Amino acid sequence: MEGLEIYFQQNPAARQLAEQNKNRFAPESANRTNRTNVVVNIPIVFHIVGNSTRLSQVTDADVLWQLNKLNEDFRGANADSTNAPLFQGVRAHRDYAQIQFCLAQRDPNNNPANGITRTLSSLTGGTLCAG
């Protein structure tokens, strides 16, 4: 905690924000009968990067399939979820997180979009991570 106190001394606005968030995100009470079960949709964008051949190989249907798999995995609803023993506690509460990913319908400039970008690039797998 010493480091955090030093940070707050150097950044008073951060302390104020932390105090506001402490009240805003208070721990959930043990009596959760008043909890509303609302699914939160998180818009995401798939970025396909590659040469023209690769860009044409990855179809919109492939992206939608992957989006569905992401949602299944996140909810613990996939057929092989029993192969992840570390997630047994989560699997016991299927749909516990109540989060669903969807394709973004707007770009950063608020223009209509379909949640899939395709970027032509000459980079190869070997050059993508070169340091």
Short mmCIF file of C-alpha atoms in Angstrom, two decimals:
data_model
loop_
_atom_site.label_atom_id
_atom_site.label_comp_id
_atom_site.label_asym_id
_atom_site.label_seq_id
_atom_site.Cartn_x
_atom_site.Cartn_y
_atom_site.Cartn_z
CA MET A 1 0.00 0.00 0.00
CA GLU A 2 2.99 2.27 0.45
CA GLY A 3 3.44 2.64 -3.31
CA LEU A 4 -0.23 3.43 -3.80
CA GLU A 5 -0.11 6.17 -1.13
CA ILE A 6 2.91 7.74 -2.83
CA TYR A 7 1.06 7.62 -6.15
CA PHE A 8 -1.99 9.30 -4.58
CA GLN A 9 0.21 12.01 -3.04
CA GLN A 10 1.67 12.74 -6.46
CA ASN A 11 -1.74 12.48 -8.19
CA PRO A 12 -4.54 13.94 -6.02
CA ALA A 13 -7.06 13.53 -8.85
CA ALA A 14 -6.37 9.77 -8.86
CA ARG A 15 -7.19 9.60 -5.14
CA GLN A 16 -10.47 11.43 -5.73
CA LEU A 17 -11.38 9.09 -8.60
CA ALA A 18 -10.53 6.02 -6.48
CA GLU A 19 -12.80 7.28 -3.69
CA GLN A 20 -15.64 7.89 -6.14
CA ASN A 21 -15.23 4.41 -7.61
CA LYS A 22 -15.13 2.81 -4.15
CA ASN A 23 -18.71 3.96 -3.64
CA ARG A 24 -19.79 3.38 -7.23
CA PHE A 25 -18.54 -0.19 -7.35
CA ALA A 26 -19.38 -1.29 -3.83
CA PRO A 27 -19.25 -5.04 -3.16
CA GLU A 28 -22.45 -6.92 -3.86
CA SER A 29 -24.43 -7.79 -0.77
CA ALA A 30 -24.95 -11.39 0.28
CA ASN A 31 -28.69 -10.90 -0.27
CA ARG A 32 -28.81 -10.73 -4.06
CA THR A 33 -32.56 -11.12 -4.46
CA ASN A 34 -32.80 -7.63 -5.95
CA ARG A 35 -30.22 -8.36 -8.65
CA THR A 36 -31.45 -7.89 -12.19
CA ASN A 37 -30.25 -10.44 -14.69
CA VAL A 38 -29.28 -8.24 -17.59
CA VAL A 39 -26.96 -9.44 -20.32
CA VAL A 40 -24.36 -6.83 -21.19
CA ASN A 41 -23.48 -6.70 -24.90
CA ILE A 42 -19.88 -5.77 -25.65
CA PRO A 43 -19.31 -4.65 -29.23
CA ILE A 44 -16.03 -5.92 -30.72
CA VAL A 45 -14.21 -5.57 -34.02
CA PHE A 46 -12.38 -8.39 -35.79
CA HIS A 47 -9.29 -7.11 -37.64
CA ILE A 48 -8.23 -9.35 -40.52
CA VAL A 49 -4.71 -8.46 -41.68
CA GLY A 50 -2.84 -10.11 -44.53
CA ASN A 51 -2.20 -10.32 -48.25
CA SER A 52 -5.07 -10.30 -50.73
CA THR A 53 -5.25 -14.11 -50.80
CA ARG A 54 -5.48 -14.34 -47.02
CA LEU A 55 -8.07 -11.58 -46.83
CA SER A 56 -10.31 -13.45 -49.25
CA GLN A 57 -9.84 -16.75 -47.39
CA VAL A 58 -11.32 -15.43 -44.13
CA THR A 59 -15.03 -15.00 -44.83
CA ASP A 60 -17.63 -13.12 -42.81
CA ALA A 61 -19.11 -16.52 -41.97
CA ASP A 62 -15.74 -17.54 -40.45
CA VAL A 63 -15.79 -14.43 -38.28
CA LEU A 64 -19.38 -15.07 -37.14
CA TRP A 65 -18.49 -18.69 -36.31
CA GLN A 66 -15.58 -17.47 -34.18
CA LEU A 67 -17.81 -14.89 -32.48
CA ASN A 68 -20.30 -17.63 -31.58
CA LYS A 69 -17.46 -19.79 -30.21
CA LEU A 70 -16.20 -16.87 -28.14
CA ASN A 71 -19.64 -16.42 -26.60
CA GLU A 72 -20.02 -20.16 -25.94
CA ASP A 73 -16.59 -20.34 -24.31
CA PHE A 74 -17.16 -17.23 -22.22
CA ARG A 75 -20.48 -18.54 -20.90
CA GLY A 76 -19.09 -22.03 -20.27
CA ALA A 77 -21.71 -23.42 -22.65
CA ASN A 78 -19.32 -25.18 -25.00
CA ALA A 79 -19.32 -28.96 -25.19
CA ASP A 80 -15.72 -29.33 -23.95
CA SER A 81 -15.96 -26.97 -20.97
CA THR A 82 -15.43 -29.99 -18.70
CA ASN A 83 -11.85 -30.17 -20.04
CA ALA A 84 -10.96 -27.04 -18.06
CA PRO A 85 -10.79 -28.18 -14.42
CA LEU A 86 -9.68 -24.74 -13.20
CA PHE A 87 -13.01 -23.31 -14.32
CA GLN A 88 -15.23 -25.76 -12.41
CA GLY A 89 -16.47 -23.00 -10.12
CA VAL A 90 -17.48 -20.88 -13.09
CA ARG A 91 -19.10 -23.81 -14.94
CA ALA A 92 -21.33 -24.41 -11.95
CA HIS A 93 -22.91 -21.02 -12.66
CA ARG A 94 -23.55 -21.14 -16.38
CA ASP A 95 -24.12 -17.64 -17.83
CA TYR A 96 -22.85 -16.19 -14.55
CA ALA A 97 -20.92 -13.35 -16.16
CA GLN A 98 -23.94 -12.33 -18.23
CA ILE A 99 -21.73 -10.90 -20.97
CA GLN A 100 -22.21 -11.41 -24.68
CA PHE A 101 -19.93 -10.20 -27.42
CA CYS A 102 -21.43 -8.78 -30.61
CA LEU A 103 -20.05 -7.19 -33.76
CA ALA A 104 -19.68 -3.43 -33.47
CA GLN A 105 -22.22 -1.53 -35.52
CA ARG A 106 -20.30 1.77 -35.47
CA ASP A 107 -16.68 2.73 -36.09
CA PRO A 108 -14.74 5.18 -33.85
CA ASN A 109 -16.11 8.08 -35.94
CA ASN A 110 -19.69 6.87 -35.35
CA ASN A 111 -20.11 5.77 -38.96
CA PRO A 112 -22.04 2.56 -39.69
CA ALA A 113 -19.79 -0.52 -39.65
CA ASN A 114 -20.12 -4.30 -39.64
CA GLY A 115 -17.51 -5.11 -36.97
CA ILE A 116 -15.00 -6.61 -39.43
CA THR A 117 -12.04 -4.75 -40.89
CA ARG A 118 -9.75 -6.06 -43.60
CA THR A 119 -6.30 -4.55 -43.92
CA LEU A 120 -4.00 -5.39 -46.82
CA SER A 121 -0.46 -5.99 -45.58
CA SER A 122 2.74 -7.42 -46.99
CA LEU A 123 3.95 -8.46 -43.54
CA THR A 124 4.37 -12.19 -42.97
CA GLY A 125 4.17 -14.20 -39.78
CA GLY A 126 7.94 -13.97 -39.37
CA THR A 127 8.04 -10.20 -39.64
CA LEU A 128 5.02 -9.43 -37.45
CA CYS A 129 6.88 -10.02 -34.20
CA ALA A 130 10.40 -9.09 -35.25
CA GLY A 131 12.03 -6.92 -32.58
#
